[in-house]
């Protein structure tokens, strides 16, 4: 392009919108100026709609293919005032629920007052045939939201995408601009997805000093949140916190230090002294660990234990009924659940954890006690149901999780201290995935005297969220722990089980040994691996095993970046498994991702508001890690992406597209708690912190039928030998030990 003119501004009316990216606001549209001349404008013009009057600031440019265009640097919108322009605007689909027919009826009845009626008197719209009161309120809500978001986008001058601006509006409300002006750090403190740097840049542009109180306080809490989300820490030492905060905002530690104590006084931080070292918590993280410690000890001390002499009798009865002989450690585990309020059972694949759970359910049911089975993820709970023939749910569903409301992004659990679970026994599978906040919520809903049984594999990756609950509970030595280490006969021929056991013990498996379920394909050229994986998924594996390439095969990789990271693998696999087709609608999710009907996708954050249906069953909530298939993408008035998550069908608005990622390839962390018939794992060089023993162990044990590793043997061997783990700073173990004296 070449510049033809100096920066100017033009007033006009939008005649047509040729292209619009709802994620970043980039639009291409035809504008009719005040002299009735038509021209094409390109640039950041979020939520622009046909019929709107606009004032554009920018420059004329020359495009090689499309000719003369106006490159927009800033766009100010003015809602139309004439009846014809209002009708064109409403007919364009700019407001959700209003199409050409409804627009005609509204304008015929209310004319130039149509916008005022939609915004301030939605109940009047219900007087029009075809508009219910519910639909009228939804129209009004969407109209006001777009006006509020538009104000935020214009005020922030392109700093935020329209999607982020929508979150800001929903969090801060119609007075968002005033709140941001008074304290820009309110954004990174309260709006998910807004980084500290963005708030900081705004504050500095507004003239706030580098040593501003709000800046330093926000930076301290931001650093603690990063430590929690990135590393799983629930606290930081004072020295580390001061150093990290000082580097972030380039302010001397002496200036920062007093604000740590001030935040503690304001109850936004908690300072705990342990062995002459100060541990600095976000208050919410400390309160979670403190509650967990006290409730676990309460369960331990309020349970009515089954007499030891009776436990043997119960086990013998179950053995006779099921025609089974339990191993020594299995009997010990069953006895522990009968005699204790809190029991931890650990073990790798093939060690009989499911057999124990089935026995425990039978014994407690015989005693007239109700068992609740749950797991942190939907796939883990489904697998638990199938293995035990007993209903299991996600922890969220067990607790009746609901949305926290329009301006909140966390869940509300209907099951809590005021509405306790009606279960005397709660069994949690994949408990290594439980972070401190979900564990706290579960314990709040358990009545004193009930039993908690944690089932897990301590050699897998820790929880994605902060804390190290299972590890800390075991380390505290306050509760009985039964570790199953015997691999049973039916699993001894499985390469997955036997090699997982070898890896767990730091021994490199013999890759030359022939198994029916464990294969290593040596490929030294990393650039060739994506094509090889695509061939496995599309042709060889479906032909050999009769599997569905979307539902039964999962590529799991240590990293997001690089040739064999999830980002590039997903692009390659989408092109092979679900190529572009004129019959398939699609939606750009961001610059690199296109969501298409038929795509395999994953939900990337907990969404507590989305309603779903599964036959006649209805529910609410789609959670981080849930995998589904896009059934349809509808533009126009609906603007929805319909996804089927293992039978649970839900609709996402286009503004929620950033919650969905392709799942042809996923990271090992995202695979936790899930099991897939066939797993493919690329073995390529990456950051040492991603090439660890517990990571490859976790990946391999996700496969139920076949696992295929392909790449460099030296990478695989390095991972097996690399037993380094990031030590999480958590205080639950110490709190359990300290509080045990009081119970």
XYZ file of C-alpha atoms in Angstrom:
743
model
C 0.000 0.000 0.000
C 1.083 3.614 -0.489
C -0.205 6.653 1.343
C -2.130 9.024 -0.898
C -3.155 11.677 1.568
C -2.597 13.118 5.044
C -4.660 11.981 8.087
C -8.263 13.163 7.745
C -11.719 12.397 9.095
C -14.892 11.528 7.203
C -18.523 11.336 8.288
C -20.816 8.823 6.666
C -23.308 5.993 6.970
C -22.579 2.255 6.889
C -24.124 0.761 3.756
C -22.809 -2.800 4.081
C -20.430 -4.810 6.248
C -18.236 -6.984 4.013
C -16.178 -8.599 6.775
C -16.025 -8.445 10.548
C -13.789 -10.235 13.054
C -15.633 -10.168 16.363
C -12.504 -11.097 18.322
C -10.364 -8.102 17.410
C -12.909 -5.707 15.873
C -11.246 -5.584 12.440
C -13.899 -4.789 9.822
C -14.254 -4.045 6.135
C -17.339 -2.064 5.160
C -18.813 0.205 2.511
C -19.485 3.761 3.695
C -21.610 6.434 1.994
C -20.206 9.882 2.846
C -22.152 13.129 3.237
C -21.840 13.729 -0.515
C -23.478 10.368 -1.302
C -20.182 8.910 -2.510
C -19.443 5.270 -1.674
C -16.017 4.091 -0.469
C -14.506 1.100 1.340
C -13.167 1.471 4.904
C -10.901 -1.012 6.671
C -9.643 -1.137 10.250
C -10.652 -1.501 13.891
C -14.418 -0.829 13.899
C -15.929 -3.190 16.496
C -19.649 -3.998 16.407
C -20.171 -1.802 13.359
C -23.590 -2.336 11.748
C -25.502 -1.341 8.646
C -27.401 1.951 9.105
C -25.018 3.417 11.698
C -23.588 6.870 11.236
C -19.837 6.990 11.808
C -17.027 9.504 12.012
C -13.826 7.904 10.756
C -10.290 9.128 11.388
C -7.500 7.783 9.207
C -5.776 7.901 5.818
C -6.435 6.998 2.217
C -4.393 4.041 1.012
C -3.972 2.120 -2.203
C -4.410 -1.663 -2.086
C -2.839 -3.704 -4.907
C -5.948 -5.850 -5.369
C -8.866 -3.781 -4.065
C -7.783 -0.280 -5.059
C -8.390 2.892 -3.049
C -9.490 2.325 0.561
C -9.790 4.364 3.727
C -7.565 2.939 6.481
C -9.325 3.636 9.788
C -7.241 4.577 12.819
C -10.194 5.537 14.999
C -13.940 5.113 14.637
C -16.655 7.001 16.519
C -20.205 5.790 16.068
C -23.433 7.692 16.204
C -26.681 5.777 16.421
C -29.044 6.622 13.548
C -31.952 8.979 14.219
C -34.206 8.759 11.163
C -36.809 6.007 10.852
C -35.258 4.586 7.692
C -31.768 4.444 9.177
C -33.066 2.942 12.435
C -34.889 0.260 10.431
C -31.756 -0.551 8.423
C -29.684 -0.745 11.617
C -32.108 -3.039 13.442
C -32.674 -5.182 10.334
C -28.928 -5.836 10.027
C -28.884 -8.252 12.963
C -26.875 -5.817 15.112
C -29.101 -6.619 18.100
C -29.486 -10.273 19.063
C -33.057 -11.457 18.514
C -34.023 -8.655 16.115
C -34.225 -9.506 12.430
C -35.876 -7.678 9.503
C -39.468 -8.662 10.389
C -39.214 -7.779 14.074
C -37.329 -4.580 13.186
C -40.155 -3.534 10.856
C -42.741 -4.018 13.598
C -40.706 -2.097 16.185
C -40.059 0.888 13.926
C -43.673 0.972 12.673
C -44.882 1.220 16.287
C -42.246 3.397 17.919
C -40.540 5.205 15.023
C -37.702 7.495 16.072
C -38.188 6.474 19.720
C -37.348 2.836 18.957
C -33.895 2.926 20.581
C -35.234 4.587 23.711
C -37.957 1.921 24.003
C -35.484 -0.954 23.489
C -33.085 0.468 26.057
C -35.398 1.826 28.748
C -38.851 0.289 28.238
C -38.388 -3.304 27.014
C -41.772 -4.275 28.454
C -43.373 -2.055 25.791
C -41.843 -4.291 23.122
C -43.886 -7.191 24.490
C -46.989 -5.393 23.181
C -45.820 -6.307 19.671
C -47.024 -9.644 18.341
C -44.204 -12.173 18.219
C -42.163 -10.585 21.045
C -42.461 -12.162 24.481
C -41.438 -10.293 27.622
C -38.451 -12.603 28.008
C -37.327 -11.946 24.439
C -37.874 -8.210 24.888
C -35.633 -8.159 27.968
C -32.956 -10.124 26.089
C -33.070 -7.595 23.229
C -32.740 -4.715 25.688
C -29.855 -6.389 27.492
C -27.945 -6.982 24.240
C -28.565 -3.397 23.061
C -27.261 -1.908 26.322
C -24.323 -4.302 26.466
C -23.189 -3.322 22.990
C -23.499 0.358 23.868
C -21.495 -0.176 27.052
C -18.863 -2.282 25.309
C -18.610 0.247 22.509
C -17.899 2.980 25.059
C -15.171 0.841 26.655
C -13.583 -0.053 23.311
C -13.553 3.591 22.215
C -12.206 4.779 25.570
C -9.477 2.161 25.644
C -8.448 3.108 22.094
C -7.862 -0.387 20.773
C -6.148 -1.801 23.869
C -8.824 -4.490 24.301
C -10.557 -6.847 21.922
C -14.357 -6.597 21.824
C -14.525 -9.922 23.715
C -12.406 -8.548 26.563
C -14.394 -5.312 26.513
C -17.550 -7.405 26.953
C -16.032 -9.064 30.034
C -15.087 -5.648 31.417
C -18.639 -4.434 30.922
C -20.142 -7.513 32.556
C -17.780 -7.237 35.503
C -17.781 -3.496 36.122
C -21.154 -2.513 34.651
C -22.208 0.659 32.862
C -19.889 2.828 34.976
C -16.816 0.940 33.798
C -15.090 3.915 32.150
C -15.303 6.022 35.316
C -13.966 3.181 37.445
C -11.084 2.568 35.030
C -10.171 6.263 35.002
C -10.002 6.392 38.793
C -7.992 3.147 39.078
C -6.957 1.272 35.920
C -5.648 -1.586 38.071
C -9.226 -2.557 38.804
C -9.081 -4.347 35.434
C -6.298 -6.838 36.180
C -7.637 -7.295 39.719
C -11.216 -8.099 38.725
C -11.515 -9.038 35.053
C -10.310 -12.516 34.000
C -7.833 -12.393 31.144
C -6.658 -8.792 31.595
C -2.913 -8.841 32.314
C -1.225 -6.494 34.752
C 0.840 -4.891 31.991
C -2.251 -3.717 30.122
C -3.647 -2.011 33.230
C -0.190 -0.644 33.984
C 0.221 0.881 30.520
C -3.159 2.594 30.845
C -2.280 3.946 34.290
C 1.043 5.332 33.126
C -0.640 6.954 30.109
C -3.093 8.606 32.514
C -0.155 10.106 34.373
C -0.192 7.910 37.471
C 3.283 7.671 38.969
C 5.442 4.556 39.004
C 5.274 4.471 42.810
C 1.497 4.928 42.930
C -0.078 2.971 45.804
C -2.609 1.172 43.602
C 0.165 0.181 41.198
C 2.365 -1.390 43.861
C -0.515 -3.166 45.632
C -1.858 -4.541 42.367
C 1.609 -5.709 41.323
C 2.094 -7.613 44.599
C -1.184 -9.463 44.225
C -0.559 -10.051 40.517
C 2.783 -11.726 41.250
C 1.097 -14.020 43.794
C -1.603 -14.901 41.264
C 1.064 -15.743 38.672
C 2.872 -17.939 41.188
C -0.442 -19.716 41.846
C -1.621 -20.179 38.250
C 1.781 -20.915 36.688
C 3.525 -22.874 39.439
C 0.702 -24.024 41.740
C 2.071 -22.164 44.777
C -0.376 -21.092 47.470
C 2.183 -18.782 49.092
C 5.502 -17.038 48.472
C 8.295 -16.117 50.828
C 8.581 -12.391 51.448
C 12.026 -12.227 49.849
C 10.928 -13.913 46.613
C 7.749 -11.820 46.429
C 9.669 -8.559 46.885
C 12.247 -9.519 44.270
C 9.651 -10.556 41.651
C 7.479 -7.482 42.235
C 10.467 -5.142 42.080
C 11.546 -6.613 38.740
C 7.995 -6.391 37.378
C 7.440 -2.678 38.080
C 11.051 -1.484 38.419
C 10.511 -0.045 41.878
C 12.961 -0.616 44.736
C 12.022 -3.324 47.240
C 12.102 -0.804 50.114
C 9.197 1.062 48.476
C 7.212 -2.168 48.003
C 7.755 -3.806 51.388
C 5.359 -1.624 53.483
C 2.475 -2.357 51.123
C 2.678 -6.089 51.865
C 1.803 -5.335 55.487
C -0.857 -2.843 54.426
C -2.515 -5.418 52.170
C -2.440 -7.859 55.078
C -4.123 -5.228 57.270
C -6.784 -4.824 54.565
C -7.231 -8.645 54.658
C -6.168 -8.997 51.027
C -3.047 -10.935 52.015
C -2.283 -13.313 54.866
C 1.160 -13.408 56.474
C 2.089 -16.650 58.236
C 5.381 -17.134 60.079
C 6.907 -20.604 59.859
C 10.375 -21.398 61.170
C 11.312 -17.694 61.221
C 10.286 -17.339 57.541
C 7.304 -15.283 56.422
C 4.886 -16.988 54.025
C 2.731 -14.515 52.086
C -0.626 -15.819 50.851
C -3.462 -14.374 48.855
C -6.104 -14.430 51.578
C -8.422 -16.726 49.643
C -5.678 -19.345 49.249
C -4.818 -19.331 52.946
C -8.451 -19.619 53.974
C -8.882 -22.611 51.649
C -5.919 -24.484 53.115
C -6.943 -23.613 56.664
C -10.493 -24.838 56.158
C -9.316 -28.064 54.472
C -7.031 -28.871 57.385
C -9.689 -28.315 60.033
C -12.458 -30.160 58.192
C -10.298 -33.189 57.402
C -9.340 -33.471 61.060
C -12.985 -33.062 62.045
C -13.966 -35.938 59.748
C -11.168 -38.013 61.206
C -12.405 -37.499 64.755
C -16.185 -37.630 64.317
C -16.567 -40.840 62.312
C -18.073 -43.932 63.916
C -15.532 -46.660 63.259
C -16.549 -50.181 62.289
C -15.245 -52.685 64.815
C -12.026 -54.292 63.565
C -13.413 -57.772 64.168
C -16.366 -56.990 61.906
C -14.249 -55.674 59.042
C -12.790 -59.118 58.410
C -16.275 -60.591 58.366
C -17.499 -57.991 55.874
C -14.553 -58.646 53.572
C -15.078 -62.418 53.703
C -18.766 -61.978 52.832
C -17.927 -59.793 49.813
C -15.262 -62.245 48.665
C -17.756 -65.110 48.819
C -20.443 -63.103 47.036
C -18.153 -61.948 44.217
C -16.060 -65.091 43.964
C -12.868 -63.134 44.469
C -9.846 -63.309 46.762
C -8.524 -59.873 47.696
C -4.767 -59.363 47.994
C -3.220 -58.357 51.302
C -2.943 -54.622 50.505
C -6.435 -54.572 49.022
C -7.824 -55.960 52.279
C -5.829 -53.390 54.203
C -7.309 -50.611 52.049
C -10.885 -51.847 52.550
C -10.340 -52.140 56.311
C -8.948 -48.599 56.428
C -12.087 -47.154 54.803
C -14.285 -48.916 57.357
C -12.308 -47.769 60.361
C -11.389 -44.169 59.443
C -13.022 -40.899 58.539
C -10.374 -40.041 55.948
C -8.523 -42.682 53.917
C -6.057 -42.283 51.061
C -5.564 -45.121 48.566
C -2.824 -44.718 45.968
C -1.468 -46.886 43.187
C -0.673 -47.009 39.497
C -2.586 -48.737 36.696
C -3.317 -52.432 37.171
C -3.004 -52.362 40.965
C -6.680 -52.944 41.713
C -7.982 -49.538 42.849
C -11.318 -50.051 41.107
C -11.746 -53.487 42.721
C -11.405 -51.852 46.133
C -13.929 -49.140 45.307
C -16.496 -51.737 44.209
C -15.993 -53.686 47.453
C -16.285 -50.554 49.588
C -19.538 -49.563 47.876
C -21.019 -53.010 48.491
C -20.055 -53.074 52.176
C -21.293 -49.574 52.975
C -24.515 -50.161 51.038
C -25.017 -53.316 53.109
C -24.668 -51.120 56.210
C -27.347 -48.774 54.878
C -24.901 -45.951 54.153
C -25.054 -43.904 50.957
C -21.964 -43.516 48.769
C -21.235 -40.576 46.496
C -18.678 -41.218 43.753
C -17.041 -38.296 41.996
C -13.973 -37.125 40.084
C -12.641 -33.711 39.050
C -13.372 -34.196 35.318
C -16.310 -35.470 33.306
C -14.302 -38.162 31.553
C -12.849 -39.437 34.837
C -16.296 -39.631 36.434
C -17.715 -41.406 33.383
C -14.889 -43.936 33.506
C -15.536 -44.393 37.228
C -19.209 -45.122 36.546
C -18.391 -47.697 33.880
C -15.770 -49.442 36.028
C -17.839 -49.652 39.219
C -21.386 -49.929 37.766
C -22.302 -47.199 40.247
C -23.321 -43.655 39.353
C -20.425 -41.204 39.510
C -20.450 -37.487 38.737
C -18.032 -34.619 38.540
C -17.274 -32.926 41.845
C -18.992 -29.817 40.486
C -22.181 -31.722 39.725
C -22.118 -33.499 43.091
C -22.039 -30.054 44.709
C -24.739 -28.662 42.384
C -22.498 -25.950 40.956
C -24.281 -23.015 39.344
C -23.217 -19.745 37.799
C -22.176 -17.048 40.232
C -24.256 -14.503 38.349
C -23.826 -12.128 35.446
C -20.948 -10.189 36.977
C -19.160 -13.132 38.608
C -16.927 -15.689 36.938
C -16.705 -18.340 39.651
C -19.176 -21.022 40.674
C -21.731 -21.037 43.433
C -22.125 -24.446 45.045
C -25.674 -25.128 46.209
C -24.303 -27.904 48.396
C -22.502 -26.290 51.323
C -22.667 -25.984 55.131
C -26.318 -24.931 54.914
C -27.268 -27.665 52.454
C -25.092 -30.681 53.216
C -24.663 -33.697 50.972
C -26.957 -36.628 51.752
C -23.995 -39.031 51.512
C -22.270 -40.772 54.380
C -19.325 -41.760 52.178
C -17.705 -39.631 49.470
C -15.171 -41.338 47.168
C -13.018 -39.080 44.980
C -11.118 -40.666 42.086
C -8.180 -38.924 40.375
C -7.789 -36.930 43.587
C -4.301 -35.742 42.592
C -6.169 -33.276 40.341
C -8.038 -31.628 43.219
C -6.836 -28.080 43.868
C -7.363 -26.267 47.160
C -10.516 -24.393 46.158
C -12.431 -27.391 44.807
C -11.344 -29.486 47.792
C -12.557 -26.791 50.164
C -15.936 -26.660 48.412
C -16.333 -30.440 48.653
C -15.446 -30.529 52.352
C -17.834 -27.689 53.163
C -20.660 -29.867 51.866
C -19.714 -32.960 53.865
C -21.449 -33.525 57.177
C -19.442 -34.386 60.297
C -19.282 -38.125 60.807
C -19.141 -38.902 57.093
C -16.197 -40.587 55.403
C -13.887 -39.253 52.698
C -11.937 -41.725 50.548
C -9.309 -40.224 48.226
C -8.200 -42.434 45.326
C -5.223 -41.298 43.303
C -1.854 -41.862 41.714
C 0.800 -39.735 43.373
C 3.186 -40.227 40.449
C 0.978 -38.328 38.031
C 1.150 -34.584 37.465
C -0.250 -32.437 40.290
C -3.426 -30.393 39.959
C -3.607 -27.651 37.348
C -4.935 -25.283 40.010
C -3.002 -24.123 43.034
C -2.084 -26.404 45.896
C -0.847 -29.944 46.377
C -3.766 -31.382 48.295
C -3.186 -35.119 47.872
C 0.568 -34.829 48.405
C 0.180 -32.623 51.481
C -2.456 -34.852 53.063
C -0.173 -37.865 52.616
C 2.923 -36.011 53.877
C 1.127 -34.806 56.997
C 0.951 -38.409 58.280
C -2.348 -37.529 59.952
C -4.383 -40.089 58.010
C -3.987 -43.720 56.935
C -2.428 -44.144 53.493
C -2.539 -47.478 51.652
C -0.227 -47.727 48.658
C -1.003 -50.504 46.178
C 2.143 -51.725 44.457
C 1.188 -55.200 43.224
C 0.339 -55.517 39.531
C -2.293 -58.185 39.034
C -2.032 -61.067 36.623
C -4.526 -59.721 34.085
C -2.359 -56.593 33.682
C 1.037 -58.290 33.482
C 0.793 -58.752 29.716
C -0.022 -55.103 29.127
C 2.872 -53.047 27.821
C 1.129 -49.903 28.999
C 0.940 -51.141 32.592
C 4.346 -52.820 32.753
C 6.224 -49.960 31.087
C 4.418 -47.381 33.208
C 5.641 -49.337 36.234
C 9.203 -49.345 34.834
C 9.079 -45.601 34.146
C 7.708 -44.907 37.600
C 10.731 -46.665 39.063
C 13.168 -44.746 36.870
C 14.001 -47.688 34.609
C 14.050 -47.263 30.833
C 11.666 -49.803 29.244
C 13.015 -52.266 26.715
C 11.627 -50.739 23.522
C 12.604 -53.781 21.453
C 10.157 -55.973 23.377
C 6.979 -56.737 21.442
C 3.675 -55.748 23.019
C 0.191 -55.604 21.553
C -0.535 -52.233 23.160
C 2.791 -50.347 23.438
C 4.768 -49.177 20.383
C 7.757 -46.897 19.854
C 8.411 -45.594 16.334
C 11.875 -44.103 15.912
C 11.859 -40.879 13.852
C 14.883 -38.573 14.030
C 13.504 -35.836 11.754
C 11.152 -33.849 13.999
C 9.716 -32.024 10.976
C 8.391 -35.360 9.648
C 6.455 -36.268 12.784
C 3.267 -34.183 12.175
C 2.691 -35.828 8.784
C 3.312 -39.262 10.303
C 0.816 -38.546 13.092
C -1.748 -37.314 10.576
C -1.346 -40.539 8.590
C -1.808 -42.639 11.751
C -4.976 -40.753 12.687
C -6.605 -40.661 9.275
C -5.674 -44.043 7.798
C -3.563 -46.587 9.618
C -5.153 -46.699 13.059
C -8.802 -46.527 11.936
C -8.056 -49.319 9.435
C -6.140 -51.504 11.914
C -8.340 -51.077 14.981
C -11.695 -49.988 13.550
C -11.711 -46.807 15.645
C -13.202 -43.349 15.142
C -10.289 -40.944 14.489
C -12.040 -38.135 16.363
C -13.494 -39.973 19.349
C -11.019 -42.812 19.922
C -7.594 -41.372 19.082
C -5.922 -38.644 21.122
C -2.606 -36.960 20.390
C -0.947 -35.870 23.653
C 2.181 -33.715 23.649
C 4.254 -32.060 26.386
C 4.173 -28.571 24.907
C 2.031 -25.994 23.131
C 4.861 -24.518 21.069
C 7.156 -25.898 18.371
C 6.665 -28.183 15.385
C 5.142 -30.901 17.557
C 3.326 -28.638 20.007
C -0.444 -28.470 20.177
C -0.786 -25.276 18.141
C 0.854 -26.515 14.934
C -0.298 -30.121 15.350
C -3.911 -28.978 15.628
C -3.627 -26.969 12.416
C -2.137 -29.966 10.612
C -4.652 -32.460 12.004
C -7.648 -30.208 11.348
C -6.565 -29.948 7.707
C -6.520 -33.762 7.463
C -9.427 -34.801 9.688
C -11.835 -31.912 9.079
C -10.771 -29.931 6.002
C -12.497 -26.802 4.759
C -15.755 -27.546 2.981
C -18.348 -25.180 1.507
C -21.018 -27.190 3.332
C -19.381 -26.611 6.734
C -19.814 -23.244 8.447
C -16.807 -21.831 10.267
C -15.883 -18.994 12.615
C -12.527 -17.335 13.136
C -11.609 -17.733 16.813
C -8.406 -15.708 16.550
C -5.685 -14.963 14.009
C -4.461 -18.577 13.892
C -7.569 -20.605 14.735
C -10.648 -21.288 12.650
C -13.461 -23.183 14.344
C -15.358 -25.377 11.878
C -18.408 -27.608 12.051
C -17.161 -31.111 12.827
C -14.090 -29.907 14.746
C -12.901 -31.677 17.874
C -12.540 -28.971 20.531
C -11.778 -28.541 24.215
C -13.277 -26.139 26.737
C -10.338 -24.206 28.201
C -11.863 -22.646 31.308
C -14.641 -23.426 33.741
C -17.921 -22.026 32.415
C -20.521 -22.171 35.152
C -23.309 -20.466 33.206
C -23.747 -22.493 30.010
C -26.862 -24.644 30.096
C -26.810 -28.049 28.399
C -29.247 -30.805 27.502
C -28.649 -34.544 27.265
C -31.853 -36.133 26.042
C -34.453 -35.180 28.655
C -31.754 -34.362 31.211
C -30.793 -30.714 31.708
C -27.846 -29.220 33.527
C -25.525 -26.265 33.799
C -21.773 -25.908 33.507
C -19.068 -26.887 31.002
C -15.655 -27.292 32.568
C -11.991 -26.835 31.747
C -10.784 -29.936 29.893
C -14.172 -31.095 28.572
C -13.819 -32.321 24.967
C -16.583 -32.144 22.377
C -17.496 -31.902 18.691
C -18.844 -28.748 17.040
C -22.257 -29.666 15.636
C -23.199 -26.324 14.079
C -22.116 -22.701 13.701
C -24.852 -20.164 13.053
C -24.264 -16.548 12.115
C -27.032 -13.979 11.603
C -29.274 -13.305 14.591
C -28.273 -16.388 16.586
C -24.465 -16.169 16.381
C -24.032 -19.470 18.208
C -21.597 -22.374 18.213
C -23.339 -25.609 19.221
C -21.075 -28.238 20.778
C -21.757 -31.819 21.818
C -19.726 -32.778 24.908
C -20.230 -36.547 25.182
C -23.973 -36.130 24.751
C -24.292 -32.823 26.609
C -25.281 -30.286 23.968
C -24.753 -26.585 24.664
C -24.606 -23.298 22.773
C -21.755 -20.786 22.945
C -22.125 -17.199 21.772
C -19.526 -15.967 19.288
C -18.048 -13.829 22.090
C -17.224 -17.088 23.919
C -15.213 -18.526 21.031
C -11.984 -17.811 22.899
C -13.006 -20.488 25.437
C -12.752 -23.193 22.756
C -9.515 -24.678 21.436
C -8.923 -27.466 18.960
C -8.383 -30.804 20.689
C -6.962 -33.029 17.968
C -3.763 -32.580 19.988
C -3.733 -31.580 23.656
C -1.076 -31.080 26.306
C -0.382 -33.739 28.911
C -1.663 -31.376 31.603
C -5.004 -31.069 29.798
C -5.263 -34.866 29.477
C -5.267 -35.427 33.246
C -8.219 -37.428 34.509
C -9.122 -38.642 31.022
C -8.666 -41.991 29.314
C -8.603 -42.652 25.573
C -8.562 -45.934 23.617
C -5.496 -44.892 21.590
C -2.909 -42.290 22.585
C -0.144 -40.910 20.329
C 2.769 -39.096 22.004
C 5.479 -37.247 20.018
C 8.955 -37.518 21.580
C 10.769 -34.315 20.581
C 13.095 -31.855 22.237
C 11.513 -29.239 24.459
C 12.180 -27.282 27.642
C 13.664 -29.589 30.342
C 10.858 -28.665 32.746
C 8.412 -30.269 30.278
C 10.441 -33.428 29.742
C 9.952 -35.120 33.100
C 9.248 -38.607 34.367
C 5.857 -37.822 35.880
C 4.804 -36.115 32.641
C 5.586 -39.100 30.387
C 4.105 -41.445 33.013
C 0.891 -39.410 33.043
C 0.706 -39.370 29.234
C 1.217 -43.125 28.841
C -1.347 -44.014 31.499
C -4.032 -42.033 29.633
C -4.267 -44.899 27.092
C -6.658 -47.775 27.758
C -5.985 -49.829 24.613
C -2.885 -48.682 22.696
C -0.123 -46.126 23.187
C 2.212 -45.055 20.379
C 5.329 -42.986 21.015
C 7.162 -41.622 18.007
C 10.298 -39.548 17.731
C 13.727 -39.681 19.323
C 14.628 -42.453 21.761
C 17.049 -40.158 23.575
C 14.182 -37.773 24.414
C 12.137 -40.647 25.835
C 15.118 -41.900 27.853
C 15.811 -38.386 29.147
C 12.211 -38.041 30.359
C 12.319 -41.372 32.184
C 15.531 -40.391 33.980
C 14.480 -36.805 34.726
C 12.626 -37.096 38.040
C 12.852 -33.380 38.791
C 9.615 -31.738 39.842
C 8.785 -28.144 40.631
C 8.280 -28.064 44.380
C 5.082 -26.243 45.187
C 5.013 -23.812 48.084
C 1.967 -25.011 50.002
C 1.060 -24.894 53.663
C -1.605 -27.578 54.013
C 0.777 -30.204 55.391
C 2.008 -27.857 58.128
C -1.531 -26.687 58.948
C -2.675 -30.300 59.328
C 0.170 -31.063 61.688
C -0.361 -27.876 63.689
C -4.139 -28.239 63.921
C -4.015 -31.941 64.768
C -3.014 -30.989 68.316
C -6.348 -29.168 68.728
C -8.409 -32.167 67.634
